[in-house]
Amino acid sequence: CIFFNTQTVWPSYNALIPVIGTVLILVANSNNSFLTKNRLCQWLGNTSYSIYLWHWPIVFIMYYFYKDNNILFNILGICLSLFLGFISYLWIENPTRKYLSKLNIKQIYIFWFSSIVVVSSICYLIYNSNGYPTRWSKDIQNYHTILRGKNPRGGLCITNVDDIHAKKCTYGNGDVKLIVIGDSHSNALLNGVIHSLPKNSSLIHWWIPNCATVIGLKRKDNPSYNCGVLVEEIIKDAKEYKDIPVLIINRSNALFLGQPENESLTSPVRYILNPHSSYDRSYIDEMTKGYLNTIKKIRENHPVFITTPLPEANVNIPTYMSKLVAYNIGNVDNLKLSNKDYMDRSKYTYKVLNIAKNQLNVKIIDIHQKICDKEFCYFSDNNGPLYMDDDHFSWNRSLIFSEVFSKEIFNNNL
């Protein structure tokens, strides 16, 4: 309870700790222990299963409405779990146990089988109908269309971080006019890039999710993380297309400050030479040096373009907008991030981009201004969500960047 956290590998060997502890309690069989004989522990023991069953829907509801990190709601959730568990123990668990104990074995099997058939049938109908989406308004259905809009070739062209070799895919017809390299953000924005291509031309795309374009990049929590080696391989393969422009698209803020939704914000998991214990100056310097060395390597054979980082939300945008509309609990116009917060999160990225621009003659494509003004960055517009989750742009909505890519890379106006 004290030392385990979201970064603890689970179940693995760590599961032995609570299992062995439980075994020791059972083996001890100390019924007179003051820890177990007192009324509170006896009451918790008797009602524990009902409490356990009830806490799940309560946890889900808190998570569903983004209250799971609120201390007050956590306390209320615990109290409500105890109360409902006790009521359930008195009115459902005990009466049911007494009723079932009076049935013979044949009746028990009939009851058991019928319950499974009824529940399974209901679940199958819901699953088979994709959750009955028509129960929602057209606006909400349109929001979730954003979630389903993905690169139709993404699954075939993806290179996983533990793969041995990188996959490349060609989009368009004609001479290769552009090479796109990056992580999942490059895949999310690819539709906008494709539609910026001159007529009768094509592009080549290499993408590795959760892998910034940095040679030698590793993760201390994943020994099979092959990102840095794959990036080096891609750069070597790209030499075949010498002098063809390279567009680099990364979630570069995650390289310098981690991913808030699934990584520790105090101890970085990425490293190049040696693991780091904090996002301190030595870590930032190592990532900066690694990033610039990689850009320098690409720059030897290609003109290089790099996009600015996209603003990141702390919720799944289409899902959050759906809840706001469905339950009338807020205004979708409030789905925005202050420019100050965006720049605070992006300060190290912008610093390294400015160095690349001034020292390596790299062209920076400022895509964030397309969805930001002087005060705020927006995650939606009048046509619905711009993002498919919290940080990835929608495949279809990425078309709003086509004009920017066309002008900055090909000197064309769409």
mmCIF file of C-alpha atoms in Angstrom:
data_model
loop_
_atom_site.group_PDB
_atom_site.id
_atom_site.type_symbol
_atom_site.label_atom_id
_atom_site.label_comp_id
_atom_site.label_asym_id
_atom_site.label_seq_id
_atom_site.Cartn_x
_atom_site.Cartn_y
_atom_site.Cartn_z
ATOM 1 C CA CYS A 1 0.000 0.000 0.000
ATOM 2 C CA ILE A 2 2.847 2.379 0.797
ATOM 3 C CA PHE A 3 5.518 1.556 -1.766
ATOM 4 C CA PHE A 4 3.549 0.295 -4.794
ATOM 5 C CA ASN A 5 2.566 2.919 -7.371
ATOM 6 C CA THR A 6 1.559 3.223 -11.033
ATOM 7 C CA GLN A 7 5.140 2.511 -12.109
ATOM 8 C CA THR A 8 5.317 -0.810 -10.208
ATOM 9 C CA VAL A 9 5.500 -3.773 -12.590
ATOM 10 C CA TRP A 10 2.355 -5.850 -12.081
ATOM 11 C CA PRO A 11 1.601 -8.655 -11.601
ATOM 12 C CA SER A 12 5.095 -10.184 -12.153
ATOM 13 C CA TYR A 13 7.124 -11.015 -9.042
ATOM 14 C CA ASN A 14 5.575 -8.113 -7.121
ATOM 15 C CA ALA A 15 2.326 -10.083 -6.797
ATOM 16 C CA LEU A 16 4.178 -12.477 -4.474
ATOM 17 C CA ILE A 17 4.181 -9.856 -1.717
ATOM 18 C CA PRO A 18 0.398 -9.700 -1.065
ATOM 19 C CA VAL A 19 -0.009 -13.422 -1.873
ATOM 20 C CA ILE A 20 2.671 -14.515 0.624
ATOM 21 C CA GLY A 21 1.253 -12.076 3.179
ATOM 22 C CA THR A 22 -2.204 -13.621 2.807
ATOM 23 C CA VAL A 23 -0.766 -17.131 3.088
ATOM 24 C CA LEU A 24 1.043 -16.204 6.310
ATOM 25 C CA ILE A 25 -2.180 -14.816 7.822
ATOM 26 C CA LEU A 26 -4.043 -18.024 6.950
ATOM 27 C CA VAL A 27 -1.261 -20.264 8.258
ATOM 28 C CA ALA A 28 -1.035 -18.308 11.519
ATOM 29 C CA ASN A 29 -4.764 -18.922 12.120
ATOM 30 C CA SER A 30 -4.658 -16.477 14.999
ATOM 31 C CA ASN A 31 -8.371 -16.007 15.711
ATOM 32 C CA ASN A 32 -7.714 -14.160 18.961
ATOM 33 C CA SER A 33 -5.458 -11.496 17.480
ATOM 34 C CA PHE A 34 -6.510 -7.975 18.460
ATOM 35 C CA LEU A 35 -6.093 -7.045 14.767
ATOM 36 C CA THR A 36 -8.751 -9.495 13.634
ATOM 37 C CA LYS A 37 -11.014 -10.108 16.642
ATOM 38 C CA ASN A 38 -12.178 -6.535 17.192
ATOM 39 C CA ARG A 39 -15.672 -5.641 15.989
ATOM 40 C CA LEU A 40 -14.557 -3.338 13.194
ATOM 41 C CA CYS A 41 -12.339 -5.935 11.521
ATOM 42 C CA GLN A 42 -14.980 -8.643 12.019
ATOM 43 C CA TRP A 43 -17.568 -6.368 10.408
ATOM 44 C CA LEU A 44 -15.232 -5.569 7.513
ATOM 45 C CA GLY A 45 -14.481 -9.275 7.080
ATOM 46 C CA ASN A 46 -18.151 -10.251 6.964
ATOM 47 C CA THR A 47 -19.159 -7.491 4.532
ATOM 48 C CA SER A 48 -15.918 -7.408 2.509
ATOM 49 C CA TYR A 49 -17.234 -9.200 -0.573
ATOM 50 C CA SER A 50 -20.277 -6.948 -0.914
ATOM 51 C CA ILE A 51 -18.043 -3.906 -0.351
ATOM 52 C CA TYR A 52 -15.680 -5.231 -3.029
ATOM 53 C CA LEU A 53 -18.532 -5.629 -5.539
ATOM 54 C CA TRP A 54 -19.951 -2.175 -4.866
ATOM 55 C CA HIS A 55 -16.646 -0.307 -5.013
ATOM 56 C CA TRP A 56 -16.205 -1.153 -8.712
ATOM 57 C CA PRO A 57 -19.192 0.810 -10.063
ATOM 58 C CA ILE A 58 -18.314 3.668 -7.715
ATOM 59 C CA VAL A 59 -14.717 3.741 -8.960
ATOM 60 C CA PHE A 60 -15.981 3.587 -12.542
ATOM 61 C CA ILE A 61 -18.392 6.491 -12.075
ATOM 62 C CA MET A 62 -15.652 8.606 -10.475
ATOM 63 C CA TYR A 63 -13.292 7.778 -13.341
ATOM 64 C CA TYR A 64 -16.038 8.359 -15.934
ATOM 65 C CA PHE A 65 -16.634 11.884 -14.649
ATOM 66 C CA TYR A 66 -12.912 12.622 -14.062
ATOM 67 C CA LYS A 67 -13.169 12.686 -10.254
ATOM 68 C CA ASP A 68 -10.822 9.773 -9.525
ATOM 69 C CA ASN A 69 -7.955 12.093 -8.518
ATOM 70 C CA ASN A 70 -10.139 14.272 -6.290
ATOM 71 C CA ILE A 71 -9.408 13.564 -2.587
ATOM 72 C CA LEU A 72 -12.913 14.550 -1.461
ATOM 73 C CA PHE A 73 -14.549 12.233 -3.998
ATOM 74 C CA ASN A 74 -12.170 9.427 -3.006
ATOM 75 C CA ILE A 75 -13.213 9.767 0.632
ATOM 76 C CA LEU A 76 -16.893 9.899 -0.320
ATOM 77 C CA GLY A 77 -16.379 6.871 -2.574
ATOM 78 C CA ILE A 78 -14.879 4.820 0.264
ATOM 79 C CA CYS A 79 -17.718 5.760 2.609
ATOM 80 C CA LEU A 80 -20.340 4.982 -0.036
ATOM 81 C CA SER A 81 -18.695 1.613 -0.769
ATOM 82 C CA LEU A 82 -18.842 0.695 2.925
ATOM 83 C CA PHE A 83 -22.473 1.798 3.261
ATOM 84 C CA LEU A 84 -23.759 0.079 0.096
ATOM 85 C CA GLY A 85 -21.685 -3.013 0.871
ATOM 86 C CA PHE A 86 -23.267 -3.285 4.312
ATOM 87 C CA ILE A 87 -26.801 -2.787 2.935
ATOM 88 C CA SER A 88 -26.106 -5.318 0.193
ATOM 89 C CA TYR A 89 -24.742 -7.782 2.768
ATOM 90 C CA LEU A 90 -27.918 -7.510 4.869
ATOM 91 C CA TRP A 91 -30.546 -7.444 2.113
ATOM 92 C CA ILE A 92 -28.968 -9.363 -0.779
ATOM 93 C CA GLU A 93 -25.990 -11.497 0.183
ATOM 94 C CA ASN A 94 -27.358 -13.081 3.357
ATOM 95 C CA PRO A 95 -30.938 -13.677 2.090
ATOM 96 C CA THR A 96 -29.578 -15.120 -1.182
ATOM 97 C CA ARG A 97 -27.198 -17.419 0.647
ATOM 98 C CA LYS A 98 -30.022 -18.687 2.870
ATOM 99 C CA TYR A 99 -32.323 -19.190 -0.124
ATOM 100 C CA LEU A 100 -29.744 -21.070 -2.189
ATOM 101 C CA SER A 101 -28.827 -23.298 0.752
ATOM 102 C CA LYS A 102 -32.388 -24.672 0.698
ATOM 103 C CA LEU A 103 -32.179 -25.754 -2.966
ATOM 104 C CA ASN A 104 -31.073 -29.191 -4.089
ATOM 105 C CA ILE A 105 -28.136 -29.618 -6.442
ATOM 106 C CA LYS A 106 -30.318 -29.793 -9.563
ATOM 107 C CA GLN A 107 -32.110 -26.556 -8.720
ATOM 108 C CA ILE A 108 -28.803 -24.834 -8.014
ATOM 109 C CA TYR A 109 -27.439 -25.810 -11.434
ATOM 110 C CA ILE A 110 -30.616 -24.600 -13.158
ATOM 111 C CA PHE A 111 -30.408 -21.287 -11.273
ATOM 112 C CA TRP A 112 -26.709 -20.946 -12.058
ATOM 113 C CA PHE A 113 -27.070 -21.809 -15.747
ATOM 114 C CA SER A 114 -30.113 -19.555 -16.250
ATOM 115 C CA SER A 115 -28.305 -16.620 -14.673
ATOM 116 C CA ILE A 116 -25.330 -17.088 -16.993
ATOM 117 C CA VAL A 117 -27.554 -17.365 -20.081
ATOM 118 C CA VAL A 118 -29.549 -14.212 -19.239
ATOM 119 C CA VAL A 119 -26.519 -12.059 -18.386
ATOM 120 C CA SER A 120 -24.452 -13.370 -21.329
ATOM 121 C CA SER A 121 -27.310 -12.762 -23.774
ATOM 122 C CA ILE A 122 -27.733 -9.167 -22.635
ATOM 123 C CA CYS A 123 -23.981 -8.552 -22.849
ATOM 124 C CA TYR A 124 -23.813 -10.135 -26.309
ATOM 125 C CA LEU A 125 -26.638 -7.951 -27.630
ATOM 126 C CA ILE A 126 -24.927 -4.815 -26.327
ATOM 127 C CA TYR A 127 -21.557 -5.882 -27.734
ATOM 128 C CA ASN A 128 -22.977 -6.980 -31.086
ATOM 129 C CA SER A 129 -24.747 -3.633 -31.524
ATOM 130 C CA ASN A 130 -21.542 -1.723 -30.701
ATOM 131 C CA GLY A 131 -23.195 -0.339 -27.573
ATOM 132 C CA TYR A 132 -26.345 0.907 -29.332
ATOM 133 C CA PRO A 133 -24.768 4.202 -30.514
ATOM 134 C CA THR A 134 -28.133 5.468 -31.767
ATOM 135 C CA ARG A 135 -29.138 6.077 -28.146
ATOM 136 C CA TRP A 136 -26.977 9.201 -28.354
ATOM 137 C CA SER A 137 -27.627 12.431 -30.255
ATOM 138 C CA LYS A 138 -26.173 13.005 -33.719
ATOM 139 C CA ASP A 139 -23.625 15.428 -32.266
ATOM 140 C CA ILE A 140 -22.267 12.770 -29.940
ATOM 141 C CA GLN A 141 -22.235 10.183 -32.722
ATOM 142 C CA ASN A 142 -20.248 12.630 -34.864
ATOM 143 C CA TYR A 143 -17.769 13.147 -32.035
ATOM 144 C CA HIS A 144 -17.084 9.436 -31.924
ATOM 145 C CA THR A 145 -16.661 9.286 -35.671
ATOM 146 C CA ILE A 146 -13.495 11.247 -34.927
ATOM 147 C CA LEU A 147 -12.274 8.377 -32.748
ATOM 148 C CA ARG A 148 -12.760 5.879 -35.572
ATOM 149 C CA GLY A 149 -11.031 8.006 -38.208
ATOM 150 C CA LYS A 150 -7.549 6.539 -38.518
ATOM 151 C CA ASN A 151 -4.898 5.929 -41.133
ATOM 152 C CA PRO A 152 -6.286 2.931 -43.081
ATOM 153 C CA ARG A 153 -2.730 1.679 -43.628
ATOM 154 C CA GLY A 154 -1.472 2.530 -40.172
ATOM 155 C CA GLY A 155 -1.573 -1.060 -38.938
ATOM 156 C CA LEU A 156 0.437 -2.305 -41.923
ATOM 157 C CA CYS A 157 3.018 0.467 -41.822
ATOM 158 C CA ILE A 158 3.659 0.694 -38.078
ATOM 159 C CA THR A 159 7.064 -0.201 -36.678
ATOM 160 C CA ASN A 160 6.856 -1.254 -33.031
ATOM 161 C CA VAL A 161 9.546 -0.158 -30.598
ATOM 162 C CA ASP A 162 10.708 -3.752 -30.068
ATOM 163 C CA ASP A 163 10.931 -4.616 -33.791
ATOM 164 C CA ILE A 164 14.293 -5.506 -35.296
ATOM 165 C CA HIS A 165 13.826 -3.570 -38.539
ATOM 166 C CA ALA A 166 11.791 -0.512 -39.521
ATOM 167 C CA LYS A 167 8.938 -0.614 -42.039
ATOM 168 C CA LYS A 168 8.415 2.078 -44.622
ATOM 169 C CA CYS A 169 5.306 2.911 -46.600
ATOM 170 C CA THR A 170 4.783 4.986 -49.737
ATOM 171 C CA TYR A 171 1.741 7.240 -50.137
ATOM 172 C CA GLY A 172 0.753 8.865 -53.416
ATOM 173 C CA ASN A 173 1.835 8.245 -57.000
ATOM 174 C CA GLY A 174 4.873 9.548 -58.769
ATOM 175 C CA ASP A 175 8.315 10.713 -57.761
ATOM 176 C CA VAL A 176 9.176 10.815 -54.066
ATOM 177 C CA LYS A 177 9.056 14.441 -52.968
ATOM 178 C CA LEU A 178 9.107 14.045 -49.174
ATOM 179 C CA ILE A 179 10.197 11.716 -46.379
ATOM 180 C CA VAL A 180 8.221 11.796 -43.106
ATOM 181 C CA ILE A 181 9.825 10.383 -39.950
ATOM 182 C CA GLY A 182 8.362 10.403 -36.471
ATOM 183 C CA ASP A 183 6.306 8.818 -33.737
ATOM 184 C CA SER A 184 2.521 8.357 -33.522
ATOM 185 C CA HIS A 185 2.022 12.110 -33.966
ATOM 186 C CA SER A 186 3.488 11.827 -37.458
ATOM 187 C CA ASN A 187 0.916 9.149 -38.255
ATOM 188 C CA ALA A 188 -1.899 11.297 -36.853
ATOM 189 C CA LEU A 189 -0.923 14.282 -39.032
ATOM 190 C CA LEU A 190 -0.018 12.251 -42.114
ATOM 191 C CA ASN A 191 -3.332 12.828 -43.900
ATOM 192 C CA GLY A 192 -2.681 16.556 -43.837
ATOM 193 C CA VAL A 193 0.843 15.992 -45.171
ATOM 194 C CA ILE A 194 -0.343 13.674 -47.974
ATOM 195 C CA HIS A 195 -2.825 16.271 -49.202
ATOM 196 C CA SER A 196 -0.070 18.892 -49.324
ATOM 197 C CA LEU A 197 1.930 16.944 -51.924
ATOM 198 C CA PRO A 198 2.293 18.389 -55.426
ATOM 199 C CA LYS A 199 0.397 16.520 -58.140
ATOM 200 C CA ASN A 200 1.879 13.250 -59.393
ATOM 201 C CA SER A 201 4.204 12.862 -56.447
ATOM 202 C CA SER A 202 4.545 10.655 -53.363
ATOM 203 C CA LEU A 203 6.027 10.530 -49.893
ATOM 204 C CA ILE A 204 7.696 7.868 -47.777
ATOM 205 C CA HIS A 205 6.706 7.443 -44.158
ATOM 206 C CA TRP A 206 8.515 5.766 -41.282
ATOM 207 C CA TRP A 207 6.760 5.859 -37.920
ATOM 208 C CA ILE A 208 7.403 4.266 -34.544
ATOM 209 C CA PRO A 209 4.911 4.920 -31.722
ATOM 210 C CA ASN A 210 6.384 6.267 -28.495
ATOM 211 C CA CYS A 211 9.740 6.771 -30.176
ATOM 212 C CA ALA A 212 11.186 10.245 -30.591
ATOM 213 C CA THR A 213 13.550 10.655 -33.531
ATOM 214 C CA VAL A 214 16.726 10.356 -31.482
ATOM 215 C CA ILE A 215 19.582 7.966 -32.213
ATOM 216 C CA GLY A 216 20.451 5.760 -29.231
ATOM 217 C CA LEU A 217 17.254 6.463 -27.281
ATOM 218 C CA LYS A 218 16.443 3.787 -24.682
ATOM 219 C CA ARG A 219 13.994 3.194 -21.817
ATOM 220 C CA LYS A 220 14.966 1.887 -18.410
ATOM 221 C CA ASP A 221 11.559 0.220 -17.951
ATOM 222 C CA ASN A 222 11.742 -1.745 -21.238
ATOM 223 C CA PRO A 223 14.916 -3.706 -22.100
ATOM 224 C CA SER A 224 13.524 -4.566 -25.569
ATOM 225 C CA TYR A 225 12.958 -0.887 -26.443
ATOM 226 C CA ASN A 226 14.775 -0.618 -29.761
ATOM 227 C CA CYS A 227 13.830 2.938 -30.677
ATOM 228 C CA GLY A 228 17.309 4.456 -30.942
ATOM 229 C CA VAL A 229 18.609 1.628 -33.130
ATOM 230 C CA LEU A 230 15.578 1.792 -35.427
ATOM 231 C CA VAL A 231 15.967 5.561 -35.853
ATOM 232 C CA GLU A 232 19.580 5.068 -36.902
ATOM 233 C CA GLU A 233 18.500 2.408 -39.419
ATOM 234 C CA ILE A 234 15.830 4.727 -40.876
ATOM 235 C CA ILE A 235 18.359 7.520 -41.347
ATOM 236 C CA LYS A 236 20.704 5.144 -43.207
ATOM 237 C CA ASP A 237 17.872 3.864 -45.424
ATOM 238 C CA ALA A 238 16.763 7.432 -46.189
ATOM 239 C CA LYS A 239 20.166 8.111 -47.805
ATOM 240 C CA GLU A 240 18.790 6.316 -50.857
ATOM 241 C CA TYR A 241 16.668 9.438 -51.393
ATOM 242 C CA LYS A 242 19.477 11.969 -51.068
ATOM 243 C CA ASP A 243 18.439 15.640 -51.135
ATOM 244 C CA ILE A 244 14.740 14.734 -50.678
ATOM 245 C CA PRO A 245 13.312 16.874 -47.838
ATOM 246 C CA VAL A 246 12.714 15.154 -44.484
ATOM 247 C CA LEU A 247 9.792 16.217 -42.298
ATOM 248 C CA ILE A 248 10.142 15.230 -38.626
ATOM 249 C CA ILE A 249 6.988 15.112 -36.497
ATOM 250 C CA ASN A 250 7.270 14.092 -32.843
ATOM 251 C CA ARG A 251 5.538 14.477 -29.531
ATOM 252 C CA SER A 252 8.762 16.173 -28.568
ATOM 253 C CA ASN A 253 7.480 17.516 -25.248
ATOM 254 C CA ALA A 254 7.256 13.911 -24.027
ATOM 255 C CA LEU A 255 10.954 13.471 -24.793
ATOM 256 C CA PHE A 256 11.904 16.292 -22.435
ATOM 257 C CA LEU A 257 9.176 16.074 -19.770
ATOM 258 C CA GLY A 258 7.544 12.638 -20.135
ATOM 259 C CA GLN A 259 3.952 11.659 -20.862
ATOM 260 C CA PRO A 260 1.728 12.877 -17.988
ATOM 261 C CA GLU A 261 -0.994 10.314 -18.694
ATOM 262 C CA ASN A 262 1.121 7.186 -18.216
ATOM 263 C CA GLU A 263 4.603 8.052 -16.955
ATOM 264 C CA SER A 264 6.182 9.354 -13.789
ATOM 265 C CA LEU A 265 6.516 13.127 -13.762
ATOM 266 C CA THR A 266 9.488 12.983 -11.407
ATOM 267 C CA SER A 267 11.691 10.176 -12.744
ATOM 268 C CA PRO A 268 12.267 9.962 -16.532
ATOM 269 C CA VAL A 269 12.119 6.549 -18.191
ATOM 270 C CA ARG A 270 14.106 7.598 -21.271
ATOM 271 C CA TYR A 271 17.853 7.889 -21.508
ATOM 272 C CA ILE A 272 20.662 7.704 -24.063
ATOM 273 C CA LEU A 273 23.848 7.009 -22.082
ATOM 274 C CA ASN A 274 22.791 6.499 -18.459
ATOM 275 C CA PRO A 275 19.367 6.436 -16.692
ATOM 276 C CA HIS A 276 18.381 9.566 -14.776
ATOM 277 C CA SER A 277 16.504 9.908 -11.497
ATOM 278 C CA SER A 278 14.870 13.259 -12.280
ATOM 279 C CA TYR A 279 14.129 15.718 -15.076
ATOM 280 C CA ASP A 280 17.156 17.751 -14.068
ATOM 281 C CA ARG A 281 19.628 19.762 -16.102
ATOM 282 C CA SER A 282 21.781 16.729 -16.967
ATOM 283 C CA TYR A 283 18.742 14.887 -18.362
ATOM 284 C CA ILE A 284 17.585 17.878 -20.442
ATOM 285 C CA ASP A 285 21.131 18.406 -21.727
ATOM 286 C CA GLU A 286 21.460 14.747 -22.722
ATOM 287 C CA MET A 287 18.150 14.759 -24.622
ATOM 288 C CA THR A 288 18.992 18.086 -26.262
ATOM 289 C CA LYS A 289 22.389 16.836 -27.393
ATOM 290 C CA GLY A 290 20.941 13.529 -28.641
ATOM 291 C CA TYR A 291 18.161 15.276 -30.554
ATOM 292 C CA LEU A 292 20.517 17.793 -32.200
ATOM 293 C CA ASN A 293 23.082 15.108 -33.111
ATOM 294 C CA THR A 294 20.315 13.144 -34.817
ATOM 295 C CA ILE A 295 19.091 16.194 -36.757
ATOM 296 C CA LYS A 296 22.678 16.944 -37.753
ATOM 297 C CA LYS A 297 23.020 13.389 -39.082
ATOM 298 C CA ILE A 298 19.860 13.716 -41.193
ATOM 299 C CA ARG A 299 20.887 17.197 -42.331
ATOM 300 C CA GLU A 300 24.013 15.747 -44.005
ATOM 301 C CA ASN A 301 21.853 14.306 -46.783
ATOM 302 C CA HIS A 302 18.519 16.129 -46.672
ATOM 303 C CA PRO A 303 16.864 19.474 -46.110
ATOM 304 C CA VAL A 304 15.098 19.109 -42.760
ATOM 305 C CA PHE A 305 11.716 20.419 -41.602
ATOM 306 C CA ILE A 306 10.462 19.978 -38.039
ATOM 307 C CA THR A 307 7.000 20.750 -36.679
ATOM 308 C CA THR A 308 6.380 22.537 -33.413
ATOM 309 C CA PRO A 309 4.691 20.396 -30.718
ATOM 310 C CA LEU A 310 0.924 20.163 -30.598
ATOM 311 C CA PRO A 311 -0.923 21.276 -27.447
ATOM 312 C CA GLU A 312 -1.785 18.354 -25.155
ATOM 313 C CA ALA A 313 -5.043 17.932 -23.239
ATOM 314 C CA ASN A 314 -5.503 16.002 -20.001
ATOM 315 C CA VAL A 315 -8.664 14.224 -21.192
ATOM 316 C CA ASN A 316 -9.845 12.297 -24.258
ATOM 317 C CA ILE A 317 -11.398 15.159 -26.221
ATOM 318 C CA PRO A 318 -14.204 13.373 -28.172
ATOM 319 C CA THR A 319 -15.207 11.374 -25.090
ATOM 320 C CA TYR A 320 -15.122 14.426 -22.832
ATOM 321 C CA MET A 321 -17.175 16.487 -25.272
ATOM 322 C CA SER A 322 -19.725 13.672 -25.480
ATOM 323 C CA LYS A 323 -20.160 13.650 -21.708
ATOM 324 C CA LEU A 324 -20.516 17.422 -21.567
ATOM 325 C CA VAL A 325 -23.315 17.308 -24.132
ATOM 326 C CA ALA A 326 -25.005 14.107 -22.934
ATOM 327 C CA TYR A 327 -25.208 15.097 -19.264
ATOM 328 C CA ASN A 328 -25.257 18.880 -19.705
ATOM 329 C CA ILE A 329 -22.422 19.282 -17.200
ATOM 330 C CA GLY A 330 -20.340 21.916 -18.969
ATOM 331 C CA ASN A 331 -19.587 23.952 -22.050
ATOM 332 C CA VAL A 332 -17.603 22.477 -24.955
ATOM 333 C CA ASP A 333 -16.238 25.975 -25.631
ATOM 334 C CA ASN A 334 -14.129 25.596 -22.485
ATOM 335 C CA LEU A 335 -12.031 22.838 -24.062
ATOM 336 C CA LYS A 336 -8.901 24.903 -24.421
ATOM 337 C CA LEU A 337 -5.412 25.358 -23.006
ATOM 338 C CA SER A 338 -3.847 28.686 -22.181
ATOM 339 C CA ASN A 339 -0.953 29.683 -24.404
ATOM 340 C CA LYS A 340 1.116 30.173 -21.264
ATOM 341 C CA ASP A 341 0.583 26.543 -20.182
ATOM 342 C CA TYR A 342 1.391 25.385 -23.700
ATOM 343 C CA MET A 343 4.649 27.336 -23.763
ATOM 344 C CA ASP A 344 5.603 26.193 -20.240
ATOM 345 C CA ARG A 345 5.192 22.578 -21.331
ATOM 346 C CA SER A 346 7.051 23.237 -24.623
ATOM 347 C CA LYS A 347 9.927 25.420 -23.406
ATOM 348 C CA TYR A 348 12.661 22.795 -23.862
ATOM 349 C CA THR A 349 11.336 21.760 -27.260
ATOM 350 C CA TYR A 350 11.319 25.339 -28.519
ATOM 351 C CA LYS A 351 14.820 25.865 -27.200
ATOM 352 C CA VAL A 352 16.182 22.888 -29.134
ATOM 353 C CA LEU A 353 14.200 23.863 -32.250
ATOM 354 C CA ASN A 354 15.709 27.338 -32.174
ATOM 355 C CA ILE A 355 19.199 25.840 -31.938
ATOM 356 C CA ALA A 356 18.437 23.532 -34.866
ATOM 357 C CA LYS A 357 17.133 26.475 -36.865
ATOM 358 C CA ASN A 358 20.096 28.779 -36.194
ATOM 359 C CA GLN A 359 22.957 26.274 -36.173
ATOM 360 C CA LEU A 360 21.791 23.490 -38.527
ATOM 361 C CA ASN A 361 19.735 25.535 -40.995
ATOM 362 C CA VAL A 362 16.569 23.566 -40.203
ATOM 363 C CA LYS A 363 13.145 24.942 -41.174
ATOM 364 C CA ILE A 364 10.637 25.031 -38.305
ATOM 365 C CA ILE A 365 6.977 24.610 -39.290
ATOM 366 C CA ASP A 366 4.806 26.273 -36.657
ATOM 367 C CA ILE A 367 1.636 24.174 -36.776
ATOM 368 C CA HIS A 368 0.448 25.102 -33.293
ATOM 369 C CA GLN A 369 -0.572 28.579 -34.468
ATOM 370 C CA LYS A 370 -3.220 26.973 -36.675
ATOM 371 C CA ILE A 371 -5.220 26.027 -33.571
ATOM 372 C CA CYS A 372 -4.022 28.694 -31.140
ATOM 373 C CA ASP A 373 -4.490 32.435 -30.776
ATOM 374 C CA LYS A 374 -2.675 34.842 -28.459
ATOM 375 C CA GLU A 375 -4.494 33.540 -25.389
ATOM 376 C CA PHE A 376 -5.586 29.952 -25.920
ATOM 377 C CA CYS A 377 -5.027 26.729 -27.846
ATOM 378 C CA TYR A 378 -8.252 24.960 -28.800
ATOM 379 C CA PHE A 379 -9.044 21.252 -28.910
ATOM 380 C CA SER A 380 -12.291 21.652 -30.853
ATOM 381 C CA ASP A 381 -14.026 24.000 -33.258
ATOM 382 C CA ASN A 382 -17.500 24.446 -34.715
ATOM 383 C CA ASN A 383 -17.145 21.153 -36.585
ATOM 384 C CA GLY A 384 -16.410 19.126 -33.462
ATOM 385 C CA PRO A 385 -13.239 17.676 -31.873
ATOM 386 C CA LEU A 386 -9.875 18.330 -33.499
ATOM 387 C CA TYR A 387 -8.233 15.511 -31.546
ATOM 388 C CA MET A 388 -8.950 11.785 -31.498
ATOM 389 C CA ASP A 389 -7.779 11.459 -27.874
ATOM 390 C CA ASP A 390 -5.798 13.691 -25.516
ATOM 391 C CA ASP A 391 -2.763 14.446 -27.670
ATOM 392 C CA HIS A 392 -3.223 12.894 -31.153
ATOM 393 C CA PHE A 393 -4.818 14.976 -33.869
ATOM 394 C CA SER A 394 -7.690 13.414 -35.781
ATOM 395 C CA TRP A 395 -6.757 11.780 -39.091
ATOM 396 C CA ASN A 396 -9.466 13.676 -40.978
ATOM 397 C CA ARG A 397 -9.146 16.973 -39.098
ATOM 398 C CA SER A 398 -5.386 17.040 -39.802
ATOM 399 C CA LEU A 399 -6.334 18.314 -43.274
ATOM 400 C CA ILE A 400 -6.392 21.808 -41.770
ATOM 401 C CA PHE A 401 -2.574 21.695 -41.789
ATOM 402 C CA SER A 402 -2.274 20.799 -45.493
ATOM 403 C CA GLU A 403 -1.979 24.418 -46.568
ATOM 404 C CA VAL A 404 0.758 25.041 -44.006
ATOM 405 C CA PHE A 405 2.780 21.998 -45.140
ATOM 406 C CA SER A 406 2.289 22.849 -48.821
ATOM 407 C CA LYS A 407 3.496 26.409 -48.366
ATOM 408 C CA GLU A 408 6.402 25.706 -46.010
ATOM 409 C CA ILE A 409 7.791 22.589 -47.731
ATOM 410 C CA PHE A 410 6.827 22.947 -51.387
ATOM 411 C CA ASN A 411 6.339 26.730 -51.614
ATOM 412 C CA ASN A 412 2.830 26.158 -52.920
ATOM 413 C CA ASN A 413 -0.512 27.606 -51.875
ATOM 414 C CA LEU A 414 -3.401 25.115 -51.914
#
